[in-house]
Short mmCIF file of C-alpha atoms and ligand atoms in Angstrom, two decimals:
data_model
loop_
_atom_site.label_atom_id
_atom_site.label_comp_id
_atom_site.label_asym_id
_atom_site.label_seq_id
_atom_site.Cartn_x
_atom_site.Cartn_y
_atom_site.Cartn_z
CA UNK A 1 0.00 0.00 0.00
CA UNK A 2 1.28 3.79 -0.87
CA UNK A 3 1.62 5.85 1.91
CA UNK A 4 0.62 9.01 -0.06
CA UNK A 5 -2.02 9.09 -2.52
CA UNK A 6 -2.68 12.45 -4.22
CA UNK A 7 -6.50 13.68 -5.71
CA UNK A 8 -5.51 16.39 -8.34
CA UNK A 9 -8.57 18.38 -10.55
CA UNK A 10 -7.97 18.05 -14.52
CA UNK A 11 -9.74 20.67 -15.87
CA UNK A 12 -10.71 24.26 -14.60
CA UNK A 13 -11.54 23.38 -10.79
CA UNK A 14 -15.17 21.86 -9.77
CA UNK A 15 -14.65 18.56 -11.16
CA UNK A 16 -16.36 17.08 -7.84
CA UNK A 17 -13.00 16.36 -5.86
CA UNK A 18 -15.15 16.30 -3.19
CA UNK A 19 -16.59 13.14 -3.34
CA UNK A 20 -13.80 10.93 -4.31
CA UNK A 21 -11.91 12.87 -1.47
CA UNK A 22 -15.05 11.79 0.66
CA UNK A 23 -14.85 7.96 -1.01
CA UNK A 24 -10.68 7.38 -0.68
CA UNK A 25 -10.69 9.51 2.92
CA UNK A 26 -12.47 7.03 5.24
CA UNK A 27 -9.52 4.32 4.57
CA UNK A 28 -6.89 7.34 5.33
CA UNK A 29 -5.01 8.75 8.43
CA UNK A 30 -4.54 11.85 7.47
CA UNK A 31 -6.15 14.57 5.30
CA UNK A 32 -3.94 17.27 3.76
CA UNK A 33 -4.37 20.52 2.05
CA UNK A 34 -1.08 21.51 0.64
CA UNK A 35 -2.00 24.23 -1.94
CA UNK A 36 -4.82 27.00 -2.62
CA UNK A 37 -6.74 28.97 0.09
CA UNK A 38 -10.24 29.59 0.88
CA UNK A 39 -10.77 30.36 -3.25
CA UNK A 40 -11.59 26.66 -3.26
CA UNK A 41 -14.94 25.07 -2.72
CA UNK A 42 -15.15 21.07 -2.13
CA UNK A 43 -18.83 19.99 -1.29
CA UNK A 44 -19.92 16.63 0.70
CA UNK A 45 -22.95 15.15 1.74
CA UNK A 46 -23.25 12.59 4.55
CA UNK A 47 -26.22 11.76 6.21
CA UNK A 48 -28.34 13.98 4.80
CA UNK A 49 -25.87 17.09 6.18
CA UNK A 50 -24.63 19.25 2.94
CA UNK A 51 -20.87 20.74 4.25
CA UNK A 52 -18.80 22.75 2.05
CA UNK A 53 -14.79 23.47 2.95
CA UNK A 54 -12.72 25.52 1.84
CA UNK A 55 -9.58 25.37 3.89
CA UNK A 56 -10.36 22.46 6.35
CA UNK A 57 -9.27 18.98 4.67
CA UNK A 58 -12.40 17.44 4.09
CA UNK A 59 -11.75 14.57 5.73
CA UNK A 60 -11.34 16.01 9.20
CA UNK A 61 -15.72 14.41 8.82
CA UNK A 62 -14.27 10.77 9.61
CA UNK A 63 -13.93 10.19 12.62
CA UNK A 64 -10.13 9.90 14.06
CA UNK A 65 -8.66 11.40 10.95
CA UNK A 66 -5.72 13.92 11.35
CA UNK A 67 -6.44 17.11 9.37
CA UNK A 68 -3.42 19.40 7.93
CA UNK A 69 -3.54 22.47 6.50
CA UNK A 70 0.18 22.25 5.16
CA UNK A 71 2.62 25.21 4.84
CA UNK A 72 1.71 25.87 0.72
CA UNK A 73 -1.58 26.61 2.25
CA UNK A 74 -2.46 30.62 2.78
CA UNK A 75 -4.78 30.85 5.45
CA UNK A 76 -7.40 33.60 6.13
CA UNK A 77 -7.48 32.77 10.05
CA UNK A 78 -11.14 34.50 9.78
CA UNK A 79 -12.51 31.80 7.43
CA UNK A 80 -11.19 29.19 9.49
CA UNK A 81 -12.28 30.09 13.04
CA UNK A 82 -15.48 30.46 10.95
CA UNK A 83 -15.03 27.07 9.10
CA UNK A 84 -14.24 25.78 12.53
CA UNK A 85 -17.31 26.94 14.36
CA UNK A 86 -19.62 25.72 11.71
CA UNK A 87 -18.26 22.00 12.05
CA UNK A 88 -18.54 22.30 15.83
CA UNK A 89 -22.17 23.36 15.56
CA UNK A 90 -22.60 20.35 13.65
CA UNK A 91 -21.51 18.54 16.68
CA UNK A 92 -18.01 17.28 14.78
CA UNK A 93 -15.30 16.76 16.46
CA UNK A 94 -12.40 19.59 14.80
CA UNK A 95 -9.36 18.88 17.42
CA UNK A 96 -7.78 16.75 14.85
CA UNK A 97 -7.11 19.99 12.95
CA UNK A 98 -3.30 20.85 12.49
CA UNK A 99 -2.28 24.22 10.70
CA UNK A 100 1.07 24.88 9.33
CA UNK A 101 3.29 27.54 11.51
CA UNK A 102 4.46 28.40 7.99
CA UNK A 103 1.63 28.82 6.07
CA UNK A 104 1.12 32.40 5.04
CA UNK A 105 -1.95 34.92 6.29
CA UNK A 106 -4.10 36.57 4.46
CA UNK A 107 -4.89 39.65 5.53
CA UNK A 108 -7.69 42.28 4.66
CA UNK A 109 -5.12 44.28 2.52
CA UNK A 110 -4.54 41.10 0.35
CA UNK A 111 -8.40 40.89 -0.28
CA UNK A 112 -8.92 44.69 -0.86
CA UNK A 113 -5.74 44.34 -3.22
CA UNK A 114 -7.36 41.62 -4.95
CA UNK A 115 -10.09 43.60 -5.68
CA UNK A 116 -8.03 46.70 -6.57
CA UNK A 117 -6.31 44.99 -9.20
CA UNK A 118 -9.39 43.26 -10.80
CA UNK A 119 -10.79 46.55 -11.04
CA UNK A 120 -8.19 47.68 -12.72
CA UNK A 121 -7.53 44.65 -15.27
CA UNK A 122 -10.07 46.40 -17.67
CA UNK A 123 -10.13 44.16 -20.59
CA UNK A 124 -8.03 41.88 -19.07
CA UNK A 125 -10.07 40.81 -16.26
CA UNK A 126 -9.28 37.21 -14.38
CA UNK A 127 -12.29 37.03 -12.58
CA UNK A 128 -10.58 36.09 -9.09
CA UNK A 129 -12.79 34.92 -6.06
CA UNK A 130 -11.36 38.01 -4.35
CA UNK A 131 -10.45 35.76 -1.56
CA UNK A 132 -6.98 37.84 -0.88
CA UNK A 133 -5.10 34.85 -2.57
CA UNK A 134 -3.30 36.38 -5.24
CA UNK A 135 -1.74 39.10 -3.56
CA UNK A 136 -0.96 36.95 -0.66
CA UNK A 137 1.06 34.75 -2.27
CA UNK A 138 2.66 37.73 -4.25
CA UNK A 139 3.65 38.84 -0.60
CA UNK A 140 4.61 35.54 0.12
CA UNK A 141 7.56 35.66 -3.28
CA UNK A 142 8.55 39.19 -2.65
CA UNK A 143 9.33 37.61 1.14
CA UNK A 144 7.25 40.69 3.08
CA UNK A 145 4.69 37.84 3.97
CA UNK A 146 3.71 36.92 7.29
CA UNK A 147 3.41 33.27 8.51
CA UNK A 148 0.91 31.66 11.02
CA UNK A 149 4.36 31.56 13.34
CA UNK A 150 5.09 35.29 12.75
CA UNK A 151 1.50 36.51 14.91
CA UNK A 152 2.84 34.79 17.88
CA UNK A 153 6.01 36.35 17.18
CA UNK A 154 7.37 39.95 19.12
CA UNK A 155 8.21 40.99 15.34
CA UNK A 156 4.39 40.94 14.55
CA UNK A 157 3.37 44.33 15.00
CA UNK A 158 6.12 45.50 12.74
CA UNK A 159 5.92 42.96 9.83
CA UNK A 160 2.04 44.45 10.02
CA UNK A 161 2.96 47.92 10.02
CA UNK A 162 5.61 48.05 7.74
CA UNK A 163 2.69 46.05 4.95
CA UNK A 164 0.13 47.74 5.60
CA UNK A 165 1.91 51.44 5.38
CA UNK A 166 3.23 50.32 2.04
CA UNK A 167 0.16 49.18 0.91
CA UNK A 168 -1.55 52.53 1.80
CA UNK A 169 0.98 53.88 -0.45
CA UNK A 170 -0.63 51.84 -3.29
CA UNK A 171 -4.46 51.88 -1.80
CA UNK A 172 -4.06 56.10 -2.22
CA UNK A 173 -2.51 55.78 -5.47
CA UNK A 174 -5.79 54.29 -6.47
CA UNK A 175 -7.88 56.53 -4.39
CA UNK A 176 -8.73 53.42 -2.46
CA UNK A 177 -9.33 53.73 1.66
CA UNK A 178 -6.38 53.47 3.73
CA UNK A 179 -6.11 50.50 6.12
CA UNK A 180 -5.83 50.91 9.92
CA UNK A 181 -2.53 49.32 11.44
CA UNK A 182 -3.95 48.87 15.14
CA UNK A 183 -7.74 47.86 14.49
CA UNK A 184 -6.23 44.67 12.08
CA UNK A 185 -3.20 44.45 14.44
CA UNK A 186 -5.68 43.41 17.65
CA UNK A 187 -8.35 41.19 15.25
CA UNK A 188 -5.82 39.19 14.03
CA UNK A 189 -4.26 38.48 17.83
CA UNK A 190 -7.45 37.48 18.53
CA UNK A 191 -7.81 35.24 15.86
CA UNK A 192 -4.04 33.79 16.60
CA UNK A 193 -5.29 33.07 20.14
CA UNK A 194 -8.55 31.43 18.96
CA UNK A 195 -5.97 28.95 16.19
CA UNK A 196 -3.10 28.93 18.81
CA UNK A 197 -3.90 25.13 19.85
CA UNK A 198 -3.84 23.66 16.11
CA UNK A 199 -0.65 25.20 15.25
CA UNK A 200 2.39 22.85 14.71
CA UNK A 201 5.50 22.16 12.29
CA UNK A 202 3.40 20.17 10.33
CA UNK A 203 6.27 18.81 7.94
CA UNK A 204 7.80 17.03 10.79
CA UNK A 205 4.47 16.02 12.08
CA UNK A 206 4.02 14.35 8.14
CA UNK A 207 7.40 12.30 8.50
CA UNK A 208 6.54 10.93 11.95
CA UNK A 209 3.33 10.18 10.55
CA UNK A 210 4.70 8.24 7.35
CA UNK A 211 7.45 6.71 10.12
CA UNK A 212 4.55 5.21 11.88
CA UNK A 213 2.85 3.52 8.04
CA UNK A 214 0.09 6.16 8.73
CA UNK A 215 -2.12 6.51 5.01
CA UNK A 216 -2.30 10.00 4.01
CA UNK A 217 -4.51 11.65 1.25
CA UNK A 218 -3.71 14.84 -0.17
CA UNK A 219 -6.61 16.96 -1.27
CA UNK A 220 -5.84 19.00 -3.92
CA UNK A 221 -7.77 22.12 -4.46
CA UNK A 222 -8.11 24.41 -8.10
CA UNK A 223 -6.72 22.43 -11.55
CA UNK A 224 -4.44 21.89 -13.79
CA UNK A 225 -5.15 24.21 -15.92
CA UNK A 226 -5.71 26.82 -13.24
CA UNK A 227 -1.62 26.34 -12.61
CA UNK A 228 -0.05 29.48 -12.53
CA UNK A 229 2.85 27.50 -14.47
CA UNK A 230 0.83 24.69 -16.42
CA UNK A 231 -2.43 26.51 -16.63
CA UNK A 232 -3.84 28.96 -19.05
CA UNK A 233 -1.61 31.77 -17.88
CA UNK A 234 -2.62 34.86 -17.16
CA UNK A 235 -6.11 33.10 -15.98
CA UNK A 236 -4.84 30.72 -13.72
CA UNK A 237 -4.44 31.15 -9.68
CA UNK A 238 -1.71 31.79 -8.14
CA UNK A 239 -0.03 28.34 -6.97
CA UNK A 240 0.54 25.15 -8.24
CA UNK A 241 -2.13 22.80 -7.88
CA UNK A 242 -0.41 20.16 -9.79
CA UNK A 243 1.89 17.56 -8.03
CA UNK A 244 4.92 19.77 -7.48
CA UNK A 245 2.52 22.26 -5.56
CA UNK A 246 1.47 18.72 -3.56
CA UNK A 247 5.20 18.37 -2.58
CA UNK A 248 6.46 22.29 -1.93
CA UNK A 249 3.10 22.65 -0.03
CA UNK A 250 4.09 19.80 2.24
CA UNK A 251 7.24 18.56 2.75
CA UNK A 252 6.44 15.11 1.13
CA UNK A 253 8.93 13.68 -1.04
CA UNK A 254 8.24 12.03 -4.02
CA UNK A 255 9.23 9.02 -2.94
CA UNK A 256 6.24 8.63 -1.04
CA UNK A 257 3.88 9.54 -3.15
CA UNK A 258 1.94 6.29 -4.65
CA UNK A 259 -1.14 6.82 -6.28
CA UNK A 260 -2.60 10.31 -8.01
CA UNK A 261 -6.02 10.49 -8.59
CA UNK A 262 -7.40 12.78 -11.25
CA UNK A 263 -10.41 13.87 -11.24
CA UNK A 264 -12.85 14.82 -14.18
CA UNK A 265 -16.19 15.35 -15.41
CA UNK A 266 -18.17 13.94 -18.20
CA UNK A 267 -17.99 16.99 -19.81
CA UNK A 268 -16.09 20.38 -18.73
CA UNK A 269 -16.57 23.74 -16.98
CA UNK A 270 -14.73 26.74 -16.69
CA UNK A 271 -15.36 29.70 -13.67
CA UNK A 272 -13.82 32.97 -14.10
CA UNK A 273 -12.19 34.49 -17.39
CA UNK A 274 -9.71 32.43 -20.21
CA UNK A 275 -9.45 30.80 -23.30
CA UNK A 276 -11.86 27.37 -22.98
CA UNK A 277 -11.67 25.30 -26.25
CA UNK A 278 -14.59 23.24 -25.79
CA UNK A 279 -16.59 25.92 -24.04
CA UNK A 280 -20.80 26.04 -25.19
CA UNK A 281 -21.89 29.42 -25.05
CA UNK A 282 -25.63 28.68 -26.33
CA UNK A 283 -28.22 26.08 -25.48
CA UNK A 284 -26.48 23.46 -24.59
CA UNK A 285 -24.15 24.92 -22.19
CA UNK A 286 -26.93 26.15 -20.66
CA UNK A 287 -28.51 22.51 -20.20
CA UNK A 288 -25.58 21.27 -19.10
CA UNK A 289 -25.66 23.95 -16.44
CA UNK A 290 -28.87 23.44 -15.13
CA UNK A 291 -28.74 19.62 -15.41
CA UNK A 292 -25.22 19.91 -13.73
CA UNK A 293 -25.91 22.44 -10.55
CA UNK A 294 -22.62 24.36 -12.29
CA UNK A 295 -23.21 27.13 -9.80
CA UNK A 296 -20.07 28.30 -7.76
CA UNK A 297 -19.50 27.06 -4.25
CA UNK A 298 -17.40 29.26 -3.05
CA UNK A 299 -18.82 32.76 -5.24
CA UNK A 300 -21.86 31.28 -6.42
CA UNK A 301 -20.91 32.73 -9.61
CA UNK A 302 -22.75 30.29 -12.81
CA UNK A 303 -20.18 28.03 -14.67
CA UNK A 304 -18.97 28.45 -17.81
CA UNK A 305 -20.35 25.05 -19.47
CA UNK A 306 -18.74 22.55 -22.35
CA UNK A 307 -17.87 19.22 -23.50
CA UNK A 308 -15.35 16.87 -22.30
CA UNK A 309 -11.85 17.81 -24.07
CA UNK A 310 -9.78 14.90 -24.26
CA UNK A 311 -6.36 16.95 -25.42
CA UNK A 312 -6.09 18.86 -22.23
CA UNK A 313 -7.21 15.72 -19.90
CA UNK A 314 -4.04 14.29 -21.76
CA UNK A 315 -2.03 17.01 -21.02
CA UNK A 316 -3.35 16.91 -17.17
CA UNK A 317 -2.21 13.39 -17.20
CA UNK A 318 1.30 14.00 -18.72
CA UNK A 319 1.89 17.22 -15.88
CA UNK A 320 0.70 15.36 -13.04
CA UNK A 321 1.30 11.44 -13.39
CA UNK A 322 -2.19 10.50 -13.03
CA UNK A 323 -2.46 6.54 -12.76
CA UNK A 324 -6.25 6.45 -12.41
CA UNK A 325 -9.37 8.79 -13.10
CA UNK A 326 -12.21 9.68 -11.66
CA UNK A 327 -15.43 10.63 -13.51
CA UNK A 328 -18.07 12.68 -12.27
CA UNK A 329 -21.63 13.16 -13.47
CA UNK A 330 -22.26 10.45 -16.42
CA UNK A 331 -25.54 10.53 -15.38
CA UNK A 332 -25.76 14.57 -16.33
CA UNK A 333 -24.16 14.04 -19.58
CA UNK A 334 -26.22 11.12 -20.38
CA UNK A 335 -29.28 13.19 -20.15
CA UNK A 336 -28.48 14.85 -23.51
CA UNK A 337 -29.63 13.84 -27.01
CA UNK A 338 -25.86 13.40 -28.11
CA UNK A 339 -22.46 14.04 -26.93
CA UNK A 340 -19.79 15.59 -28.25
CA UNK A 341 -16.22 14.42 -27.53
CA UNK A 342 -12.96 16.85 -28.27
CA UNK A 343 -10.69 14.51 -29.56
CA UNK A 344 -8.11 17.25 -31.56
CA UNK A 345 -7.40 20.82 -31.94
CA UNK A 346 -6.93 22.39 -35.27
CA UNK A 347 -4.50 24.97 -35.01
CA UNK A 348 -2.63 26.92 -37.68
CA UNK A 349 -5.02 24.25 -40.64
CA UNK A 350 -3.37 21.49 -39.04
CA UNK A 351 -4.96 18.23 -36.83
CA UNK A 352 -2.77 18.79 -33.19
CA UNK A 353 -3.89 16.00 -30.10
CA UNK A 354 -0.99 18.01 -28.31
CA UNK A 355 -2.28 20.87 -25.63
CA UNK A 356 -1.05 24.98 -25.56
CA UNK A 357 -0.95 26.89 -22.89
CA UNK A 358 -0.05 29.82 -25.20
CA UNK A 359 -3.80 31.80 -25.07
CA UNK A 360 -3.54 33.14 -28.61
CA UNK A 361 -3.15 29.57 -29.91
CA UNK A 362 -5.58 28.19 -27.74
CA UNK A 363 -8.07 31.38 -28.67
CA UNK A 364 -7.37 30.01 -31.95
CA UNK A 365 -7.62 26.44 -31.23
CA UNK A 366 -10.79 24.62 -32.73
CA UNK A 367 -11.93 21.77 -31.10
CA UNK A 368 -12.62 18.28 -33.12
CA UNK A 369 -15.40 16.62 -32.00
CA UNK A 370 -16.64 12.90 -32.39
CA UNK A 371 -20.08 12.29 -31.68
CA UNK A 372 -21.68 9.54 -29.38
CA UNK A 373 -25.53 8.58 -28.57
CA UNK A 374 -27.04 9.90 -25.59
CA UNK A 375 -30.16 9.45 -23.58
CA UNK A 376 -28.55 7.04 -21.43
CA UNK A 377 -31.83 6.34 -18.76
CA UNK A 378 -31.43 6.34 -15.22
CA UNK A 379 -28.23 5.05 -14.02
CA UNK A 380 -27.98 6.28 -10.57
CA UNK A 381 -28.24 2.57 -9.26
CA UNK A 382 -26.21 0.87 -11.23
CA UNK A 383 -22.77 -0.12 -9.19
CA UNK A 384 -20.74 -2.36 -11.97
CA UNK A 385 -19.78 -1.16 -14.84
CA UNK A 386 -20.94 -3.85 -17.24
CA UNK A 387 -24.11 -3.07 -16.28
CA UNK A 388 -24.14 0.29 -17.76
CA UNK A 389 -26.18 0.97 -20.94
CA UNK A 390 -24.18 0.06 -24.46
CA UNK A 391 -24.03 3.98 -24.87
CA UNK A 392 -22.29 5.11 -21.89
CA UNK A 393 -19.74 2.46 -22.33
CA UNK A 394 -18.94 3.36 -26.01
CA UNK A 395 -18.41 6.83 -24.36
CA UNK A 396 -16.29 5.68 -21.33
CA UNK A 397 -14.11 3.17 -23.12
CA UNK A 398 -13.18 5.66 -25.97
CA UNK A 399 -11.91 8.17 -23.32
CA UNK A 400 -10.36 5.44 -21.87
CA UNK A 401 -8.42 4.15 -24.79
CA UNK A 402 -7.47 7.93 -26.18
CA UNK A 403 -5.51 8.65 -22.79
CA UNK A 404 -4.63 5.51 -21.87
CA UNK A 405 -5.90 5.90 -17.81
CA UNK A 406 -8.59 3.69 -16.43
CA UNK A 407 -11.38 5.44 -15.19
CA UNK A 408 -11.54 3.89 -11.58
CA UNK A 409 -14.35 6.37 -10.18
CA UNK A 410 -17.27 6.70 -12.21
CA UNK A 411 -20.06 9.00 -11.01
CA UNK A 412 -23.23 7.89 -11.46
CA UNK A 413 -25.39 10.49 -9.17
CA UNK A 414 -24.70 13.57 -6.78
CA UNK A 415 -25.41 11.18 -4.18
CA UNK A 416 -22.47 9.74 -1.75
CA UNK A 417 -23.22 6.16 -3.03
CA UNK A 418 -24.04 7.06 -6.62
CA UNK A 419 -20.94 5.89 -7.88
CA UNK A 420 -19.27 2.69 -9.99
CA UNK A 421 -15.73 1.80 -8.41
CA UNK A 422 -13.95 -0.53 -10.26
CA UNK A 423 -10.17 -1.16 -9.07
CA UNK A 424 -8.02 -0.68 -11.96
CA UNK A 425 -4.67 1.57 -11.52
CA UNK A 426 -1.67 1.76 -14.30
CA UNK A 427 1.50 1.74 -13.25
CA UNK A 428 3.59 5.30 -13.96
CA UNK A 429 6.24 5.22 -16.97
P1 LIG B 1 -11.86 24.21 -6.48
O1 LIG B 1 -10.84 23.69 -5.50
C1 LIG B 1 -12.83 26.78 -9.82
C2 LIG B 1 -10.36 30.35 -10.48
C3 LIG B 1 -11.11 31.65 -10.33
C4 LIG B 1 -10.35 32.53 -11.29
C5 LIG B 1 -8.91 32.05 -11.11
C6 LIG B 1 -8.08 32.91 -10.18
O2 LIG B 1 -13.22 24.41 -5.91
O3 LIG B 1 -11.86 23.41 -7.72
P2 LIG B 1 -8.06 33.22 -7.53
O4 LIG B 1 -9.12 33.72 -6.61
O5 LIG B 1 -7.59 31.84 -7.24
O6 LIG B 1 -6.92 34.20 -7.71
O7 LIG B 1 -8.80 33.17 -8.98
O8 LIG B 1 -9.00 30.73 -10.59
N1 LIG B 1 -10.48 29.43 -9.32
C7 LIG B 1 -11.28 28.36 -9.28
N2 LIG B 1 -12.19 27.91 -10.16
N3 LIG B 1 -12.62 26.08 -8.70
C8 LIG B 1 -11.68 26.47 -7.82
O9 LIG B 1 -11.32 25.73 -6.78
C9 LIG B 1 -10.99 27.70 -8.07
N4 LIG B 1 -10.05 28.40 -7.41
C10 LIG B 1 -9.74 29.44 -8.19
O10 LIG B 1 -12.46 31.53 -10.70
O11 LIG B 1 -10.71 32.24 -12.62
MG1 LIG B 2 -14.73 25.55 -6.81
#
C-alpha cells in the first residue's frame, strides 16, 4: 500500500473532488491541504448534512482522521475560526485539525488588493474569487509575507505595520481607503489566540506520521489548468495545484507519493475568465448547467459550461502522473440527445492531439469533435460497470483508450453512493 495518494482536478476546478476525497478519505489517516486557500470550494454530503470546505481537509468528517492544512496553504485565520465553528455546531469533532506555523496569512489588505487589481484589469479581467489569494502569495515571493508563526512572534506588530503602510501607499494611489494598522493588528491576535492550539510544524508532524505507516490523502484544491505555471496563464491562480505544488506545499517527497487520482467530469466547466476550447456558449451549455448544478460554491458565480476535451485531460495526465481517473456526473451528460467528444485541436489548418498553454493559440484552437448517442436512462443505481447501458460504455471506453488511464471512479449520481468503483490503476512510466 502507498503511503501518499494524491487527488488532483484536470480541468478548470469543480470537477467534484469532493466526493472521491469523501470515497478514498475514510480508509486514510490523514487529510492534507497543501495548496490553494479559501478560493476553493469542495462539497460533501453525509447523512443527509450538505458541508462545504474551503480550507479544512475534508476529511477532518471521519472520525479519528488527522487534518493538515500544510505550509503551501495561505490561510485567512477568519474563514477558518469560521469554518471551525460551523463544524462544531454540527456537533463534529475539529481537534484533529493541524495548521502549518508556515503557512502564510491573508490579511484584509490582500483581499482589498485583490479587488483593486481586478478593477483595474479592464479588458483583461481574471475574474478572481477576491479571496486575498493572489496578492498573498505575491507577498509571500517578494518575502514581506507573514506566517501563522510570525502573529505569535514579538516581530508581529512590525511585519504588520511596515505592509500595511506600504500598501496605503498603493491603496491612495488608487484613491482606495487606507487601512488601519492597530484595528487589524488586535483582530488578528485574537484570531491567533482562537488557532493557537492547532498550530504545529506540520512537515515534521508528516514524517513521523509516514514513520509510523500512517495513510495519508492529499486533497488537492483548483486544476491543472488553473496552474499558474501549467495553466492557461494569465487566468490561472496563483499556486501550483499540480503535483509539485502537492510536494512544496508539504514537505512530502516524491518518494512517497503512490497513487494520483485525477479527477474529471463527463464533460467540462470553466469559472472565471480564459481561453476554454470546448466551451458552449448557447443552449447546450446552458442545459448542461442546469442539469449539472454548475453554480459556484465558493462565489456562487454560474459556470462556464462545455464538453469533455480529451487533449487537455491528456495534457493533465502528462503534468501530473495520473495513474487512475475519476469521472463525475455520467448521469448529467447522459441526459443529452448526443455528446460531443474533443478529440483534436486544429491549429494553424493542421490536426494537433498536443495541448497549448499559449492563449492566442488556444483562442485560436478549434476543437474536433466525435459524436456519441445519448439518452442514457437512469443510471444512478447501477454499481458495476458492465451493467451500464451500451451507450455510456462506447463513451467511457473511448476516453479510456485515447488517454490511456482507467477510469476507476465513475459517477453515477450527486449522491455519496451514486458511484461505480472498479479497481483498476496503471503503473507510472
Ligand atoms: P476548487 O478547488 C474553480 C479560479 C477563479 C479565477 C482564477 C483565479 O473548488 O476546484 P483566484 O481567486 O484563485 O486568484 O482566482 O481561478 N479558481 C477556481 N475555479 N474552482 C476552484 O477551486 C478555483 N479556485 C480558483 O475563478 O478564474
Ligand atoms: Mg470551486
Amino acid at each position: 500500500m502507498s503511503k501518499v495518494d494524491v487527488v488532483l482536478g484536470t480541468f478548470y476546478g469543480d470537477e467534484g473532488k469532493g466526493k472521491i476525497i469523501d470515497y478514498l478519505g475514510g480508509k486514510a489517516d490523514v487529510a492534507l491541504r497543501a495548496t490553494g486557500g479559501n478560493n476553493a470550494g469542495h462539497s460533501i454530503e453525509v447523512d443527509g448534512e450538505k458541508y462545504v470546505f474551503h480550507l479544512i481537509p475534508s476529511g477532518i468528517l471521519n472520525k479519528g482522521t488527522l487534518a493538515i492544512i500544510g505550509n503551501g496553504v495561505v490561510v485567512d485565520p477568519k474563514v477558518l475560526i469560521e469554518e471551525i465553528n460551523a463544524l462544531k455546531e454540527k456537533g463534529k469533532d475539529v481537534s484533529n485539525l493541524r495548521v502549518s506555523t508556515k503557512a502564510h496569512v491573508i490579511f484584509p489588505y490582500h483581499i482589498e488588493m485583490d479587488k483593486m487589481l481586478e478593477e483595474n484589469r479592464g479588458n483583461g479581467k481574471i475574474g478572481t474569487t477576491a479571496r486575498g489569494i493572489g496578492p498573498c502569495y505575491c507577498d509571500k515571493y517578494e518575502r514581506c509575507g507573514i506566517r501563522i508563526e510570525d502573529l505569535y512572534s514579538s516581530r508581529f506588530h512590525d511585519l504588520l505595520e511596515r505592509n500595511i503602510n506600504n500598501k496605503n501607499k498603493i491603496f491612495s494611489l488608487y484613491n482606495y481607503p487606507q487601512l488601519d494598522v492597530e484595528k487589524i493588528y488586535e483582530e488578528y491576535l485574537e484570531y491567533a489566540k482562537i488557532i493557537k492550539e492547532y498550530v504545529c510544524d506540520t512537515t515534521t508532524l508528516i514524517h513521523k506520521l509516514l514513520k509510523d505507516d500512517k495513510k495519508i490523502i492529499c486533497e488537492g484544491a483548483q486544476a491543472t489548468l488553473l496552474d499558474i505555471d501549467f495553466g492557461s496563464y494569465p487566468y490561472v491562480t496563483s499556486s501550483n495545484p499540480t503535483i509539485g505544488g502537492i510536494i512544496s506545499g508539504s514537505g512530502i517527497n516524491a518518494h512517497d507519493i503512490g497513487e494520483v487520482y485525477g479527477v474529471m467530469k463527463a464533460y467540462s466547466s470553466r469559472v472565471g475568465a480564459g481561453p476554454y476550447v470546448t466551451e458552449q456558449d448557447n443552449s447546450i451549455g446552458d442545459t448542461i448547467r442546469e442539469l449539472g448544478h454548475e453554480y459556484g460554491a465558493t462565489t456562487k458565480r454560474p459556470r462556464r459550461c462545455g464538453y469533455l476535451d480529451l487533449v487537455a485531460l491528456k495534457y493533465a495526465i502528462e503534468v501530473n502522473g495520473i495513474t487512475s481517473l475519476c469521472m463525475n456526473h455520467l448521469d448529467t451528460i447522459g441526459k443529452l440527445d448526443k455528446i460531443k467528444l474533443c478529440v483534436a485541436y486544429e491549429r494553424n489548418g493542421e490536426r494537433t492531439t498536443e495541448f497549448t498553454t499559449n492563449e492566442e493559440e488556444l483562442l485560436s484552437s478549434t476543437p474536433i469533435y466525435e459524436e456519441f448517442e445519448g439518452n442514457f436512462g437512469d443510471i444512478s443505481k447501477i454499481r458495476n460497470r458492465e451493467d451500464l447501458p451500451d451507450k455510456a460504455l462506447r463513451y467511457i471506453e473511448r476516453i479510456e483508450e485515447f488517454v490511456n488511464v482507467p477510469i476507476e471512479f465513475l459517477g453515477v449520481g450527486a449522491g455519496r453512493e451514486e458511484m461505480i468503483h472498479e479497481k483498476k490503476l496503471i503503473k507510472r512510466r
